[in-house]
RNA sequence: GAUCUGCUAGCUCAGUUGGUUUAGAGCGCUUGCUUGACAGGCAAGAGGUCACAAGUUCAAAUCUUGUGCAGAUCACCA
């Protein structure tokens, strides 16, 4: 069989992905196996794949593929999120380009456009995931706004309303003037910004007599603000009640500059005396704290803004101006009137909308809220008691802090794309009554019951215009995917829920993770998943977050074209420990690609061997096979531990080293027959079997190349003198293998291994390296046969079983066990064993001396540190006997080594 | 401002309950190799006073405290 010397991913990846799809290997149905369930963090339906998705989904696929090969019924459910704000913004933009205003066409027409947009642009990202090799059960693909999910959301809303957990109220909310909607606290990002602090004069209202206390030469006070435009809505000025400087203001009124309105001076301990001038202007309509003070002191609230951030009728001459333009204009006017004391540079944090980046405006409005206190309590409990484990654990702190300080969740959005709030309004005797029901029909029935004779038709009911926060659907995801809201007792939800692992980025720990836990408790009385694996953030070489706007993110599809999906997957995983940011550099994909190629070439080697059934297995091959089996068992144990602890990059690295170093560099070299000679059948079969198991171990990380290699390994070539019967059988086996998949094989499990054999091999490897080193430093050709003298007996050298291998790999003609030093030879030491390689050529005495002296120096230093411990009575008496014994052994070894080195030096 | 996390080789990270570690890996680097699987390779090397300081201990990369630096989360300072 001709196999190309370079592995070409493009030639095989699509082939195998389609093969897996055809065989329905990703599909899961409940059965009697143990389930292993993962739900995808649904990406935005109209989004495209970025590096964060690559990392996240690679990890999911590794876990899912591994679970599947471990005999579990693995189910990875894909889907997309309707992404209310983001998608609506895209559609609004698209319409704008066509000259259409959303409001002109109305809700129904707009939604038609939105659905059309979703059909056109939706799901690209899921197609891209196939390229990565994601083994999702595509038959289960869901969308947060498909029928099942939509209905589930509505039902949950109604249910929570009936439980009294959802309420509607007028509150100060975070208003996004660009998206024209309220957003939740979590959607506000506070960014440091360089602002100005304006000091403005508020004159005393002279209608009132001045008291005799305090500063008399001034008839104004100075108030500092970063937002001078809001003075248009000022309804008070506040100072600290204990502030000496302002006692004279008690009971007075001041004139709001520019506006000319007379407002009271109030006193409240809220004010920080140290900040600014110690006097605070109060604008109840446009600041949360001012709002609270306004409520406390019964102050009027004057709203000066329109929803889009421009000034309204209360803005007087600034009407229709944008808030930031107004800030400039009003300052100019105030300066003209000499009402500005000074302006300072000032750094503060300004809230921006997560989605639109617009500066958030606190706004008083009627919104729907979900009470969080009780939900939060349960959600905290299950993480605190480790029913749900976070990886890494540090995120527990962040989680706890958020839940302990939680506020009610504003769940209504002034948008159209989303789940429309199932609340209906009805005028009853001039009073607006609210009916919450899953449908207009149900609302009508309830209205008839509650207000007999008032309603005559469904159309009389007016449905709430708002939709729900996107996260109000995602928080049900692990349940709604299995239809567990509508049919809580169905087979699927009972089988697949709770899911096993959730893999997500830490930035949605509150948005999504915490809320899913709440929903799980509320609707299943059970956690939604057992483990949460937080990935890091993918950054560029300079440590910047990868983003579209910076243009520093490579296109994942192009990367996969270049390095193969396996190469990119490996690149991502090699440097991505849980929770640690991942400094991504294309070159790490190269390492992945090279590794795939390495395995490929190992296959070429093995498949190129001629097999002889007559040949008996040599003792060297026997020990090689035995060692490789043990080595694999040892690494398997480590890999299992790594997976248990979600240390994926460690697991991968361990597999990588097992494959590259142990298997390719050592094992294959050990058993490789001389050119032109055949290999014995027993060793060949063992090699194939080991190679197979290696591909199983690697498959979760690099699914394509391992599938390809595995198939080629299965493919048996005809052997010499094959009779008809065995040819037929071989042909059948080949056909059977061709229709099978590595995905259906069983992951090997760790078994007992003999550490002594592994140690013996390590000694042999060190000996080989020692001889090779001599070749290197002496400039000897690898082809020149050498003699090796080892001081001591075979047993001492770690048993002679590896002697044949040492001879083969170090090109040593003979190994002699002797009881004294060898003259005219170069030496090296393996532990306390002296080894000599006689030189026919002249030995550079000075160089040898230098080398030995350095070694001696190290050994003496080592001995000194050991002696320091052993010379300490407290150590000898206080430390455990075992530890002291170890030190004594170290001492003996070091002394022996020093003696040997000294003797060698003397010899020179 | 509060809380948390980290600081180990040029880079990215391991180092489990202090004791076979005067510290390991991968990549990178250096020096040899047209070695019948692979230059996307092979072989052999070099490279670290474990951020700093004090303390606890027979023993500290590991525990305690402080300092510095970096990052994260939260917070109503106008």
XYZ file of C-alpha atoms in Angstrom, chain A residues 320-797:
478
model
C -34.273 67.788 21.193
C -30.566 68.168 21.802
C -28.570 64.991 22.516
C -27.531 64.581 26.145
C -23.837 65.010 25.399
C -24.339 67.969 23.114
C -26.514 69.459 25.808
C -23.723 69.013 28.348
C -21.441 71.194 26.253
C -24.116 73.740 25.475
C -25.263 74.124 29.030
C -21.701 74.572 30.287
C -21.113 77.288 27.743
C -24.244 79.064 28.905
C -23.399 78.643 32.571
C -19.949 80.054 32.016
C -21.452 83.014 30.244
C -23.582 83.604 33.310
C -20.538 83.181 35.582
C -22.109 80.246 37.363
C -19.088 77.982 36.964
C -16.594 77.973 39.804
C -14.086 75.616 38.205
C -13.704 72.498 36.072
C -11.430 69.631 37.013
C -10.265 66.533 35.166
C -11.788 63.509 36.721
C -11.577 59.768 36.226
C -14.731 57.829 36.963
C -16.558 54.735 35.886
C -19.337 55.124 33.401
C -21.843 52.372 32.686
C -22.074 51.197 29.085
C -24.491 48.805 27.471
C -22.951 45.407 26.948
C -24.600 45.105 23.552
C -24.616 48.577 22.039
C -21.873 50.235 24.072
C -24.162 53.245 24.556
C -23.791 55.088 27.854
C -26.475 53.738 30.124
C -29.059 56.175 31.387
C -30.766 55.421 34.681
C -34.434 55.715 33.892
C -37.605 55.373 35.796
C -39.928 53.007 34.043
C -42.450 50.222 34.431
C -40.742 46.867 34.022
C -41.182 43.238 34.927
C -38.972 41.782 37.617
C -38.198 38.365 39.001
C -37.624 38.103 42.731
C -34.255 36.535 43.281
C -33.777 36.098 47.015
C -35.159 32.582 47.412
C -33.891 31.322 44.090
C -30.439 32.631 44.933
C -30.379 30.919 48.278
C -30.909 27.481 46.785
C -28.540 28.140 43.924
C -25.803 29.075 46.335
C -26.370 26.059 48.515
C -25.783 23.465 45.782
C -22.483 25.020 44.828
C -21.353 25.480 48.404
C -22.000 21.843 49.208
C -20.365 20.666 45.967
C -23.451 19.146 44.370
C -22.118 21.225 41.531
C -18.381 21.510 41.201
C -16.640 24.426 39.555
C -13.378 23.934 37.689
C -11.329 25.788 38.665
C -12.756 26.191 42.089
C -11.869 29.853 42.436
C -15.062 30.816 40.624
C -16.988 29.751 43.675
C -15.972 32.966 45.387
C -17.223 35.120 42.563
C -20.405 33.130 42.377
C -21.040 33.383 46.093
C -20.427 37.093 46.181
C -22.913 37.732 43.409
C -25.625 35.579 44.908
C -25.216 37.097 48.324
C -25.716 40.590 46.952
C -28.307 39.813 44.347
C -31.031 42.207 43.273
C -34.247 41.449 41.472
C -33.833 40.616 37.819
C -35.323 43.016 35.312
C -36.670 40.612 32.716
C -38.623 42.846 30.343
C -37.085 44.341 27.236
C -38.615 46.969 24.996
C -37.978 44.898 21.910
C -40.008 42.791 19.518
C -37.636 39.917 18.737
C -38.083 37.520 21.610
C -40.667 35.836 23.787
C -43.523 38.282 24.161
C -44.583 38.730 27.727
C -47.845 36.835 28.273
C -49.506 39.619 30.248
C -52.788 41.083 29.101
C -54.340 44.323 30.199
C -57.961 45.169 30.518
C -59.748 48.336 31.549
C -62.181 47.612 34.307
C -64.055 50.658 35.595
C -61.210 52.894 34.524
C -58.683 50.720 36.288
C -56.067 48.773 34.390
C -56.191 45.126 35.381
C -53.445 42.631 34.545
C -54.072 39.060 33.494
C -51.126 36.733 33.038
C -51.881 33.627 31.022
C -50.147 31.351 28.569
C -52.325 32.435 25.662
C -54.848 35.031 24.704
C -57.535 32.352 24.945
C -56.584 31.434 28.469
C -56.330 35.097 29.372
C -59.818 35.642 27.987
C -61.199 32.777 30.042
C -59.617 34.144 33.145
C -60.881 37.643 32.396
C -64.396 36.281 32.044
C -64.065 34.568 35.380
C -62.525 37.471 37.237
C -64.541 40.250 35.645
C -67.855 38.778 34.579
C -69.632 40.824 31.997
C -66.712 43.158 31.308
C -65.113 41.321 28.411
C -66.980 40.202 25.393
C -64.119 39.335 23.049
C -60.498 38.262 23.212
C -59.501 41.323 21.225
C -60.456 43.521 24.123
C -57.377 42.267 25.896
C -54.259 44.249 25.219
C -51.056 42.244 25.381
C -47.931 43.671 26.919
C -45.680 45.031 24.183
C -42.417 43.888 25.721
C -40.429 40.710 25.259
C -38.358 38.828 27.785
C -34.658 39.072 28.400
C -32.822 36.512 26.256
C -31.414 34.874 29.367
C -34.941 34.194 30.517
C -35.039 31.516 27.853
C -31.428 30.325 28.142
C -31.788 29.663 31.841
C -34.203 26.850 30.985
C -31.936 25.379 28.283
C -30.861 22.125 30.007
C -34.491 21.422 30.846
C -36.308 22.778 27.821
C -34.015 20.913 25.420
C -35.576 17.710 26.702
C -39.022 19.223 26.887
C -38.897 19.030 30.662
C -40.964 22.139 31.257
C -44.008 21.132 29.252
C -43.728 17.393 29.975
C -41.845 17.103 33.237
C -42.240 13.325 33.380
C -41.174 12.432 29.874
C -38.601 9.698 29.323
C -35.946 11.955 27.867
C -35.785 14.471 30.667
C -35.750 11.678 33.183
C -32.910 9.986 31.351
C -30.685 12.875 30.308
C -31.211 15.270 33.186
C -29.239 16.363 35.157
C -26.612 16.854 32.523
C -23.010 16.046 33.359
C -20.661 18.808 32.334
C -21.224 22.397 31.378
C -18.408 24.066 29.483
C -18.599 27.811 29.330
C -16.704 31.067 29.542
C -16.529 32.698 32.969
C -18.047 35.965 31.760
C -21.507 34.422 31.691
C -21.336 32.887 35.137
C -24.117 35.214 36.356
C -26.062 35.647 33.139
C -26.361 31.980 32.493
C -24.711 29.516 34.867
C -26.215 30.860 38.074
C -29.643 31.228 36.552
C -29.661 27.730 35.082
C -28.928 26.452 38.549
C -31.899 28.435 39.858
C -34.185 27.132 37.149
C -32.984 23.604 37.790
C -33.841 23.869 41.443
C -37.194 25.479 40.745
C -38.378 23.134 37.998
C -36.555 19.849 38.603
C -35.590 20.176 42.246
C -32.241 19.049 41.017
C -29.045 20.615 39.769
C -28.838 21.095 35.981
C -25.265 19.745 35.771
C -22.625 18.220 38.018
C -19.542 20.037 36.838
C -18.919 23.426 35.346
C -15.705 23.807 33.412
C -14.810 27.436 32.929
C -12.645 28.037 29.902
C -10.238 30.911 29.666
C -10.464 33.833 27.328
C -8.628 33.510 24.047
C -6.127 36.328 23.738
C -3.655 37.342 21.081
C 0.122 37.334 21.468
C 0.004 40.786 23.029
C -2.457 39.584 25.640
C -5.408 41.440 24.163
C -8.803 39.853 24.095
C -9.623 38.682 20.613
C -12.374 40.788 19.156
C -13.927 41.688 15.898
C -13.282 45.384 16.379
C -9.559 44.895 17.013
C -9.324 42.559 14.048
C -6.828 40.431 15.951
C -8.744 37.212 15.729
C -7.754 34.664 13.121
C -10.556 33.135 11.091
C -11.087 29.651 12.550
C -12.122 28.209 9.224
C -8.953 29.425 7.559
C -6.922 28.034 10.433
C -8.522 24.646 9.999
C -7.857 24.761 6.270
C -4.242 25.459 7.007
C -3.481 23.107 9.890
C -6.361 20.686 9.798
C -9.122 20.583 12.375
C -7.070 18.172 14.471
C -4.093 20.492 14.432
C -6.155 23.460 15.566
C -7.951 21.450 18.242
C -4.648 20.305 19.625
C -3.192 23.766 19.455
C -6.081 25.149 21.472
C -5.927 22.442 24.091
C -2.206 22.298 24.610
C -2.136 25.674 26.304
C -5.567 25.900 27.827
C -5.741 24.813 31.446
C -9.193 25.440 32.940
C -9.867 29.035 33.805
C -6.548 30.265 32.504
C -6.517 32.669 29.618
C -5.137 31.242 26.449
C -2.511 33.295 24.676
C -3.197 32.109 21.191
C -0.567 32.032 18.526
C -1.007 30.318 15.216
C 2.260 28.486 15.701
C 0.776 26.245 18.373
C -1.493 24.810 15.702
C 1.660 23.860 13.877
C 2.611 21.675 16.788
C -0.749 19.960 16.500
C -0.367 19.492 12.794
C 3.141 18.086 13.251
C 1.889 15.631 15.790
C -0.812 14.370 13.455
C 1.867 13.951 10.849
C 4.076 12.092 13.287
C 1.355 9.549 13.978
C 0.761 9.285 10.296
C 4.357 8.410 9.682
C 4.376 5.870 12.475
C 1.558 4.228 10.563
C 3.634 4.305 7.369
C 6.457 2.571 9.149
C 4.365 -0.169 10.663
C 2.390 -0.769 7.491
C 5.630 -0.994 5.551
C 6.923 -3.938 7.545
C 7.052 -7.402 6.082
C 5.663 -9.922 8.519
C 7.034 -13.403 8.875
C 4.892 -15.923 10.690
C 7.760 -18.390 10.859
C 10.019 -16.023 12.737
C 10.120 -16.509 16.503
C 9.814 -13.500 18.724
C 13.216 -12.430 20.005
C 13.729 -11.787 23.687
C 14.434 -8.138 22.824
C 11.093 -7.771 21.085
C 9.389 -9.595 23.881
C 10.701 -7.223 26.504
C 9.986 -4.238 24.267
C 6.347 -5.216 23.929
C 6.104 -5.940 27.599
C 7.623 -2.595 28.468
C 5.375 -0.642 26.069
C 2.296 -2.306 27.523
C 3.367 -1.362 31.029
C 4.252 2.128 29.993
C 0.844 2.571 28.409
C -0.871 1.294 31.526
C 1.097 3.759 33.597
C 0.205 6.721 31.384
C -3.415 5.621 31.170
C -3.665 5.810 34.912
C -2.290 9.343 34.811
C -4.619 10.363 31.990
C -7.616 9.040 33.884
C -6.611 11.134 36.863
C -6.194 14.163 34.621
C -9.685 13.762 33.233
C -11.163 13.255 36.676
C -9.701 16.617 37.580
C -10.632 18.215 34.265
C -6.990 18.817 33.452
C -7.412 18.425 29.738
C -4.161 19.929 28.567
C -2.269 17.688 30.966
C -4.159 14.670 29.700
C -3.370 15.609 26.134
C 0.297 16.232 26.920
C 0.563 12.846 28.569
C -0.954 11.142 25.550
C 1.276 13.201 23.280
C 4.430 12.123 25.069
C 3.316 8.517 25.229
C 2.740 8.512 21.491
C 5.701 10.548 20.357
C 8.413 9.665 22.859
C 7.584 6.257 24.222
C 5.920 4.767 21.195
C 7.660 6.390 18.238
C 11.072 7.314 19.573
C 11.627 4.274 21.744
C 9.287 1.403 21.169
C 9.199 1.484 17.384
C 12.979 1.861 17.279
C 13.323 -1.093 19.633
C 11.278 -3.483 17.522
C 12.003 -2.051 14.097
C 13.519 -4.789 11.947
C 16.695 -4.172 9.990
C 16.130 -2.841 6.498
C 14.792 -5.526 4.262
C 14.207 -7.985 7.094
C 10.747 -9.024 8.219
C 9.285 -8.653 11.701
C 7.965 -11.639 13.607
C 4.213 -12.074 13.619
C 3.805 -11.902 17.369
C 5.566 -8.553 17.720
C 3.726 -7.214 14.715
C 0.339 -8.095 16.154
C 1.306 -6.607 19.489
C 2.450 -3.428 17.784
C -0.798 -3.086 15.867
C -2.742 -3.623 19.056
C -0.748 -1.014 20.959
C -1.037 1.414 18.087
C -4.798 0.918 18.021
C -5.130 1.673 21.683
C -2.993 4.741 21.219
C -5.378 6.024 18.592
C -8.248 5.438 21.013
C -6.523 7.521 23.614
C -5.898 10.274 21.090
C -9.238 10.153 19.352
C -11.111 12.565 21.625
C -8.434 15.171 20.943
C -7.857 14.580 17.252
C -10.824 12.678 15.868
C -10.071 12.794 12.156
C -6.508 11.593 11.886
C -7.118 8.848 14.426
C -10.106 7.568 12.491
C -8.055 7.533 9.326
C -5.130 5.760 10.955
C -7.354 3.292 12.717
C -9.011 2.275 9.488
C -5.667 1.789 7.786
C -4.470 -0.277 10.729
C -7.476 -2.536 10.359
C -6.815 -3.076 6.735
C -4.914 -6.351 6.550
C -2.683 -6.923 3.588
C -2.481 -10.416 2.076
C 0.395 -12.412 3.492
C 2.773 -14.652 1.631
C 1.424 -18.047 0.670
C -2.107 -17.228 1.774
C -4.663 -19.878 0.876
C -8.065 -19.137 -0.550
C -9.913 -19.707 2.674
C -7.812 -17.338 4.775
C -7.867 -14.743 1.984
C -11.654 -14.839 2.047
C -11.723 -14.474 5.803
C -9.252 -11.612 5.671
C -11.347 -9.906 3.050
C -14.405 -10.215 5.278
C -12.585 -8.796 8.246
C -11.457 -5.871 6.140
C -14.971 -5.149 5.000
C -16.282 -5.336 8.490
C -13.609 -2.939 9.724
C -14.249 -0.536 6.869
C -17.832 -0.078 7.919
C -16.907 0.318 11.565
C -15.517 3.371 13.301
C -12.972 4.177 15.933
C -15.823 5.960 17.690
C -17.374 2.578 18.439
C -14.253 1.176 20.081
C -13.619 1.022 23.779
C -11.255 3.353 25.519
C -8.553 1.271 27.212
C -8.583 1.352 30.984
C -5.622 1.394 33.297
C -4.387 -1.921 34.670
C -1.698 -2.865 37.137
C 1.791 -2.162 35.888
C 5.244 -3.225 37.104
C 7.224 -0.184 38.111
C 10.454 -2.200 38.237
C 10.282 -2.973 34.559
C 9.678 0.683 33.776
C 12.661 1.646 35.922
C 14.861 -0.920 34.232
C 13.947 0.517 30.882
C 14.662 4.032 32.104
C 18.143 2.893 33.077
C 18.608 1.338 29.659
C 17.422 4.543 27.995
C 19.874 6.555 30.056
C 22.672 4.205 29.118
C 21.807 4.528 25.444
C 21.746 8.305 25.785
C 25.108 8.174 27.544
C 26.714 6.315 24.650
C 25.039 8.585 22.094
C 26.303 11.585 23.988
C 29.839 10.251 23.733
C 29.388 9.825 20.005
C 28.137 13.349 19.752
C 30.877 14.983 21.775
C 33.643 12.875 20.185
C 32.289 13.314 16.710
C 31.874 9.586 16.183
C 29.596 8.337 13.459
C 26.476 6.490 14.527
C 27.607 3.739 12.232
C 30.809 3.047 14.137
C 30.305 0.116 16.483
C 31.478 0.656 20.059
C 32.193 -1.490 23.062
C 30.527 -0.762 26.375
C 31.974 -1.716 29.757
C 29.774 -1.570 32.801
C 31.283 -1.859 36.261
C 29.214 -4.352 38.230
C 26.962 -7.270 37.473
C 24.015 -7.480 35.124
C 21.570 -7.435 37.989
C 22.956 -4.229 39.321
C 22.641 -2.535 35.985
